[in-house]
mmCIF file of C-alpha atoms in Angstrom:
data_model
loop_
_atom_site.group_PDB
_atom_site.id
_atom_site.type_symbol
_atom_site.label_atom_id
_atom_site.label_comp_id
_atom_site.label_asym_id
_atom_site.label_seq_id
_atom_site.Cartn_x
_atom_site.Cartn_y
_atom_site.Cartn_z
ATOM 1 C CA MET C 233 101.385 112.126 90.070
ATOM 2 C CA ARG C 234 102.347 110.302 93.215
ATOM 3 C CA ILE C 235 103.233 112.572 96.244
ATOM 4 C CA MET C 236 104.675 111.186 99.662
ATOM 5 C CA ALA C 237 104.579 113.187 102.864
ATOM 6 C CA VAL C 238 107.371 111.984 105.374
ATOM 7 C CA PHE C 239 107.133 113.201 108.685
ATOM 8 C CA ALA C 240 107.888 112.120 112.376
ATOM 9 C CA HIS C 241 105.002 112.257 114.218
ATOM 10 C CA PRO C 242 101.147 112.511 113.742
ATOM 11 C CA ASP C 243 100.332 116.100 113.299
ATOM 12 C CA ASP C 244 103.477 117.282 111.737
ATOM 13 C CA GLU C 245 101.466 117.046 108.439
ATOM 14 C CA ILE C 246 99.407 120.014 109.278
ATOM 15 C CA GLY C 247 101.845 122.332 107.273
ATOM 16 C CA CYS C 248 101.009 120.770 104.035
ATOM 17 C CA ILE C 249 97.717 119.301 104.622
ATOM 18 C CA GLY C 250 96.065 121.593 102.388
ATOM 19 C CA THR C 251 98.497 120.993 99.448
ATOM 20 C CA LEU C 252 98.175 117.282 100.049
ATOM 21 C CA ALA C 253 94.242 117.497 99.921
ATOM 22 C CA LYS C 254 94.460 119.728 96.963
ATOM 23 C CA HIS C 255 96.492 116.996 95.066
ATOM 24 C CA ALA C 256 94.241 113.959 96.255
ATOM 25 C CA ALA C 257 91.268 115.987 95.034
ATOM 26 C CA ARG C 258 92.587 116.545 91.502
ATOM 27 C CA GLY C 259 93.066 112.442 91.508
ATOM 28 C CA ASP C 260 96.775 112.295 92.294
ATOM 29 C CA GLU C 261 97.947 109.544 94.662
ATOM 30 C CA VAL C 262 99.027 110.696 98.028
ATOM 31 C CA MET C 263 100.597 108.720 100.991
ATOM 32 C CA LEU C 264 101.245 109.821 104.268
ATOM 33 C CA VAL C 265 104.119 108.417 106.335
ATOM 34 C CA TRP C 266 105.219 108.684 109.678
ATOM 35 C CA THR C 267 108.653 107.479 110.910
ATOM 36 C CA THR C 268 107.571 107.016 114.600
ATOM 37 C CA MET C 269 104.424 106.659 116.515
ATOM 38 C CA GLY C 270 104.949 109.744 118.663
ATOM 39 C CA GLU C 271 104.701 107.705 121.541
ATOM 40 C CA LEU C 272 106.183 110.224 123.852
ATOM 41 C CA ALA C 273 103.662 112.863 123.850
ATOM 42 C CA SER C 274 103.406 114.195 127.057
ATOM 43 C CA GLN C 275 99.343 114.240 126.722
ATOM 44 C CA PHE C 276 99.139 110.467 127.028
ATOM 45 C CA GLY C 277 100.501 110.637 130.583
ATOM 46 C CA ASP C 278 101.237 107.264 132.202
ATOM 47 C CA ALA C 279 98.870 105.138 129.455
ATOM 48 C CA PRO C 280 100.660 101.905 128.325
ATOM 49 C CA HIS C 281 102.615 102.018 125.323
ATOM 50 C CA GLU C 282 100.202 99.781 123.609
ATOM 51 C CA GLU C 283 97.304 102.473 124.108
ATOM 52 C CA VAL C 284 99.484 105.344 122.842
ATOM 53 C CA THR C 285 100.162 103.634 119.750
ATOM 54 C CA ARG C 286 96.619 102.537 118.974
ATOM 55 C CA VAL C 287 95.381 106.131 119.286
ATOM 56 C CA ARG C 288 98.345 107.417 117.252
ATOM 57 C CA ARG C 289 97.438 104.866 114.520
ATOM 58 C CA GLU C 290 93.739 106.107 114.819
ATOM 59 C CA HIS C 291 94.887 109.702 114.562
ATOM 60 C CA GLY C 292 96.814 108.976 111.218
ATOM 61 C CA ALA C 293 94.217 106.783 109.586
ATOM 62 C CA TRP C 294 91.700 109.439 110.117
ATOM 63 C CA VAL C 295 93.704 112.147 108.666
ATOM 64 C CA ALA C 296 94.557 110.298 105.720
ATOM 65 C CA GLY C 297 91.024 109.033 105.169
ATOM 66 C CA ARG C 298 89.802 112.834 105.371
ATOM 67 C CA ILE C 299 92.086 113.704 102.414
ATOM 68 C CA GLY C 300 91.937 110.515 100.486
ATOM 69 C CA ALA C 301 95.166 109.151 101.068
ATOM 70 C CA ARG C 302 96.972 106.048 101.866
ATOM 71 C CA HIS C 303 99.079 106.147 105.147
ATOM 72 C CA HIS C 304 101.775 104.005 106.698
ATOM 73 C CA PHE C 305 103.425 104.006 110.221
ATOM 74 C CA PHE C 306 107.166 103.100 110.732
ATOM 75 C CA ASP C 307 108.203 102.654 114.476
ATOM 76 C CA MET C 308 111.591 104.007 114.600
ATOM 77 C CA GLY C 309 111.491 105.449 118.156
ATOM 78 C CA ASP C 310 110.076 108.619 119.472
ATOM 79 C CA SER C 311 113.003 110.949 120.048
ATOM 80 C CA ARG C 312 115.401 108.031 119.280
ATOM 81 C CA MET C 313 115.983 108.559 115.537
ATOM 82 C CA THR C 314 119.445 108.395 114.568
ATOM 83 C CA GLY C 315 119.104 109.349 110.891
ATOM 84 C CA GLY C 316 121.274 106.396 109.795
ATOM 85 C CA ARG C 317 121.252 104.027 106.913
ATOM 86 C CA ALA C 318 119.012 101.019 108.315
ATOM 87 C CA GLU C 319 116.152 103.904 108.803
ATOM 88 C CA ALA C 320 116.754 105.238 105.398
ATOM 89 C CA LEU C 321 116.596 101.719 103.987
ATOM 90 C CA GLN C 322 113.139 101.224 105.402
ATOM 91 C CA LEU C 323 111.958 104.293 103.690
ATOM 92 C CA ALA C 324 113.710 103.546 100.441
ATOM 93 C CA ARG C 325 111.708 100.244 100.296
ATOM 94 C CA LEU C 326 108.542 102.056 100.634
ATOM 95 C CA TYR C 327 109.783 104.615 97.995
ATOM 96 C CA ALA C 328 110.275 101.454 95.619
ATOM 97 C CA GLN C 329 106.884 100.434 96.169
ATOM 98 C CA PHE C 330 104.959 103.733 95.953
ATOM 99 C CA ARG C 331 107.189 105.239 93.411
ATOM 100 C CA PRO C 332 106.849 108.823 94.500
ATOM 101 C CA ASN C 333 107.318 111.956 91.920
ATOM 102 C CA ALA C 334 107.509 114.265 94.718
ATOM 103 C CA VAL C 335 108.357 113.974 98.646
ATOM 104 C CA ILE C 336 107.218 116.463 101.225
ATOM 105 C CA THR C 337 109.080 116.610 104.587
ATOM 106 C CA TRP C 338 110.461 118.651 107.312
ATOM 107 C CA SER C 339 113.252 121.044 106.809
ATOM 108 C CA ASP C 340 116.911 120.483 107.656
ATOM 109 C CA ASP C 341 117.231 122.632 110.556
ATOM 110 C CA HIS C 342 114.320 122.293 112.971
ATOM 111 C CA PRO C 343 115.142 122.015 116.483
ATOM 112 C CA HIS C 344 113.378 118.640 117.228
ATOM 113 C CA PRO C 345 116.003 115.643 116.272
ATOM 114 C CA ASP C 346 113.240 113.542 114.919
ATOM 115 C CA HIS C 347 112.263 116.305 112.211
ATOM 116 C CA ARG C 348 115.935 116.674 111.273
ATOM 117 C CA MET C 349 116.567 112.956 111.073
ATOM 118 C CA THR C 350 113.418 112.323 109.069
ATOM 119 C CA ALA C 351 114.397 114.905 106.639
ATOM 120 C CA ARG C 352 117.804 113.245 106.656
ATOM 121 C CA ILE C 353 116.433 109.845 105.615
ATOM 122 C CA ALA C 354 113.812 111.080 103.310
ATOM 123 C CA PHE C 355 116.722 112.559 101.215
ATOM 124 C CA ASP C 356 119.083 109.777 101.384
ATOM 125 C CA ALA C 357 116.327 107.152 100.624
ATOM 126 C CA ILE C 358 115.946 108.746 97.230
ATOM 127 C CA THR C 359 119.289 107.437 96.203
ATOM 128 C CA LEU C 360 119.029 104.207 98.076
ATOM 129 C CA ALA C 361 115.826 103.333 96.545
ATOM 130 C CA ARG C 362 117.627 103.714 92.903
ATOM 131 C CA ILE C 363 119.921 100.819 93.481
ATOM 132 C CA PRO C 364 118.356 97.374 93.160
ATOM 133 C CA LYS C 365 120.987 95.593 95.218
ATOM 134 C CA ILE C 366 120.291 97.875 98.053
ATOM 135 C CA VAL C 367 116.489 97.892 98.418
ATOM 136 C CA ASN C 368 116.833 94.284 98.209
ATOM 137 C CA GLU C 369 119.601 93.419 100.261
ATOM 138 C CA SER C 370 119.264 92.004 103.932
ATOM 139 C CA GLY C 371 120.020 94.216 106.872
ATOM 140 C CA GLY C 372 123.429 93.415 108.412
ATOM 141 C CA GLY C 373 122.904 89.685 108.330
ATOM 142 C CA ALA C 374 119.313 89.953 109.806
ATOM 143 C CA ALA C 375 116.025 90.359 107.277
ATOM 144 C CA MET C 376 114.968 93.852 107.206
ATOM 145 C CA PRO C 377 111.103 94.279 108.381
ATOM 146 C CA PRO C 378 108.733 93.380 105.490
ATOM 147 C CA ALA C 379 107.659 96.055 103.116
ATOM 148 C CA PRO C 380 104.425 97.877 104.251
ATOM 149 C CA ASP C 381 101.252 96.074 102.568
ATOM 150 C CA LEU C 382 100.010 98.623 99.840
ATOM 151 C CA SER C 383 96.717 96.461 98.977
ATOM 152 C CA GLY C 384 95.767 97.175 95.398
ATOM 153 C CA ASP C 385 98.930 98.132 94.288
ATOM 154 C CA GLU C 386 100.840 96.100 91.975
ATOM 155 C CA ALA C 387 103.798 96.109 94.105
ATOM 156 C CA VAL C 388 105.158 93.481 96.428
ATOM 157 C CA GLU C 389 102.854 92.878 99.421
ATOM 158 C CA SER C 390 104.052 92.356 103.022
ATOM 159 C CA GLY C 391 105.798 89.401 103.695
ATOM 160 C CA GLU C 392 106.213 88.155 100.067
ATOM 161 C CA ASP C 393 109.862 87.584 98.570
ATOM 162 C CA MET C 394 111.582 90.959 98.956
ATOM 163 C CA THR C 395 114.094 90.323 95.861
ATOM 164 C CA ARG C 396 111.128 91.088 93.751
ATOM 165 C CA LEU C 397 111.444 94.862 94.512
ATOM 166 C CA ALA C 398 112.137 97.094 91.574
ATOM 167 C CA ALA C 399 114.337 100.244 92.190
ATOM 168 C CA TRP C 400 112.425 103.576 91.737
ATOM 169 C CA ARG C 401 115.132 105.508 89.399
ATOM 170 C CA ASP C 402 112.597 108.304 88.157
ATOM 171 C CA PRO C 403 113.404 111.791 89.304
ATOM 172 C CA VAL C 404 111.807 112.723 92.688
ATOM 173 C CA ARG C 405 111.267 116.492 93.698
ATOM 174 C CA PHE C 406 112.099 117.002 97.188
ATOM 175 C CA TYR C 407 110.013 119.668 99.103
ATOM 176 C CA GLN C 408 110.690 120.644 102.451
ATOM 177 C CA TYR C 409 108.886 123.134 104.998
ATOM 178 C CA TYR C 410 109.920 126.495 104.603
ATOM 179 C CA ALA C 411 112.959 127.552 106.644
ATOM 180 C CA PRO C 412 114.351 131.163 106.137
ATOM 181 C CA ALA C 413 118.031 129.794 106.401
ATOM 182 C CA SER C 414 117.389 127.402 103.462
ATOM 183 C CA PRO C 415 119.612 127.882 100.422
ATOM 184 C CA TYR C 416 116.840 126.573 98.289
ATOM 185 C CA PRO C 417 114.303 128.384 96.239
ATOM 186 C CA GLU C 418 110.896 128.622 97.731
ATOM 187 C CA VAL C 419 107.350 127.563 96.286
ATOM 188 C CA LEU C 420 104.084 128.766 97.596
ATOM 189 C CA VAL C 421 100.964 126.500 96.830
ATOM 190 C CA ASP C 422 97.316 128.203 96.538
ATOM 191 C CA ILE C 423 95.174 126.176 98.852
ATOM 192 C CA SER C 424 92.266 128.422 98.983
ATOM 193 C CA ASP C 425 90.010 125.421 97.800
ATOM 194 C CA THR C 426 91.203 123.143 100.463
ATOM 195 C CA LEU C 427 91.589 125.514 103.302
ATOM 196 C CA GLU C 428 88.717 124.301 105.228
ATOM 197 C CA VAL C 429 89.959 120.595 104.796
ATOM 198 C CA GLY C 430 93.228 121.636 106.535
ATOM 199 C CA ALA C 431 91.446 123.649 109.426
ATOM 200 C CA GLU C 432 89.355 120.394 109.826
ATOM 201 C CA VAL C 433 92.364 118.433 110.428
ATOM 202 C CA MET C 434 94.048 121.171 112.575
ATOM 203 C CA ALA C 435 90.961 121.215 114.906
ATOM 204 C CA TYR C 436 91.066 117.371 115.079
ATOM 205 C CA TYR C 437 94.340 117.400 116.393
ATOM 206 C CA GLN C 438 93.373 120.421 118.601
ATOM 207 C CA ASP C 439 90.588 118.685 120.393
ATOM 208 C CA PHE C 440 92.894 116.086 121.282
ATOM 209 C CA TYR C 441 95.923 117.964 122.372
ATOM 210 C CA LYS C 442 94.059 121.007 123.896
ATOM 211 C CA TRP C 443 96.115 123.324 121.956
ATOM 212 C CA THR C 444 95.817 127.281 122.422
ATOM 213 C CA TRP C 445 96.518 127.539 118.638
ATOM 214 C CA THR C 446 92.907 128.007 116.947
ATOM 215 C CA ALA C 447 91.453 126.927 113.947
ATOM 216 C CA ASP C 448 91.083 130.753 113.284
ATOM 217 C CA GLN C 449 94.633 131.327 113.599
ATOM 218 C CA TYR C 450 95.511 128.444 111.380
ATOM 219 C CA ARG C 451 93.476 130.164 108.640
ATOM 220 C CA GLU C 452 95.155 133.622 109.129
ATOM 221 C CA GLY C 453 98.597 132.048 108.937
ATOM 222 C CA ARG C 454 97.647 130.496 105.687
ATOM 223 C CA ALA C 455 96.198 133.916 104.748
ATOM 224 C CA GLN C 456 99.410 135.525 105.510
ATOM 225 C CA LEU C 457 101.239 133.260 103.244
ATOM 226 C CA GLY C 458 98.705 133.832 100.544
ATOM 227 C CA ARG C 459 99.394 137.518 100.566
ATOM 228 C CA LEU C 460 103.220 136.639 99.565
ATOM 229 C CA CYS C 461 101.947 135.240 96.427
ATOM 230 C CA GLY C 462 98.533 136.564 95.233
ATOM 231 C CA ALA C 463 96.511 134.046 96.634
ATOM 232 C CA LYS C 464 93.645 134.047 99.265
ATOM 233 C CA HIS C 465 95.421 131.139 101.256
ATOM 234 C CA ALA C 466 98.848 129.254 100.848
ATOM 235 C CA GLU C 467 101.340 126.979 102.218
ATOM 236 C CA ARG C 468 105.058 127.326 101.768
ATOM 237 C CA PHE C 469 107.735 125.100 100.960
ATOM 238 C CA ASN C 470 111.610 124.921 99.775
ATOM 239 C CA LEU C 471 112.528 122.790 96.932
ATOM 240 C CA ARG C 472 115.785 121.187 97.187
ATOM 241 C CA ALA C 473 117.182 122.238 93.932
ATOM 242 C CA SER C 474 119.587 124.634 92.737
ATOM 243 C CA HIS C 475 117.257 126.262 90.341
ATOM 244 C CA LEU C 476 113.410 126.017 89.650
ATOM 245 C CA ARG C 477 112.297 124.782 86.389
ATOM 246 C CA ALA C 478 112.036 127.004 83.360
ATOM 247 C CA ARG C 479 108.713 128.535 82.658
ATOM 248 C CA GLU C 480 106.827 129.365 79.435
ATOM 249 C CA TYR C 481 106.550 133.244 80.402
ATOM 250 C CA LEU C 482 107.069 135.517 83.096
ATOM 251 C CA ASP C 483 104.039 135.990 85.240
#
């Protein structure tokens, strides 16, 4: 199984890090993707843009390495995302390379515009990635940014002939962070085995951002979700589908 987590800023992934770590530990392919560098975070003060993006890239690389995932940054502009076709097309090309079976992203109604726009393009890219002429087109007369380098994969490498991209047409299950107003069914994942990995990632960011939110509070939040589903600790999503898949028997 291949899972892609698509978020706007480094640290957004904390809400699903236990799930990602659990799949990676099982041997599934996991990729963390951020649509922006998160360069406007106030913690950076007046630091030069180059320094901010360097630190953000280090954050992403550390988290991906900790859970055994690949990672990729786009640079769509912190708090400047539009949710438009050009952004979705960049992501669709990454879908065509990585070929995800499942995507995890933000909910549709989050207050931060980058979060909403990221969820939008993550969904739109599923359709765009299915159409060969779209994933291989140039962007309005100008070449689109090259596909990211996924070394070790059989897909196209960065800078090579983009017409070689093959569309990705398999079904993609689309998971979003849980939102009470969502019309879609909820899914809870038992992360008891990877809780401490999640707590470590949360503490990594806490140390940098000086959050008042602690690792113990992170653990208790996951325990509260676990009590909803009979697990010690859990993470909660909505699956963007009308109905859940059939099961063999009732629980």
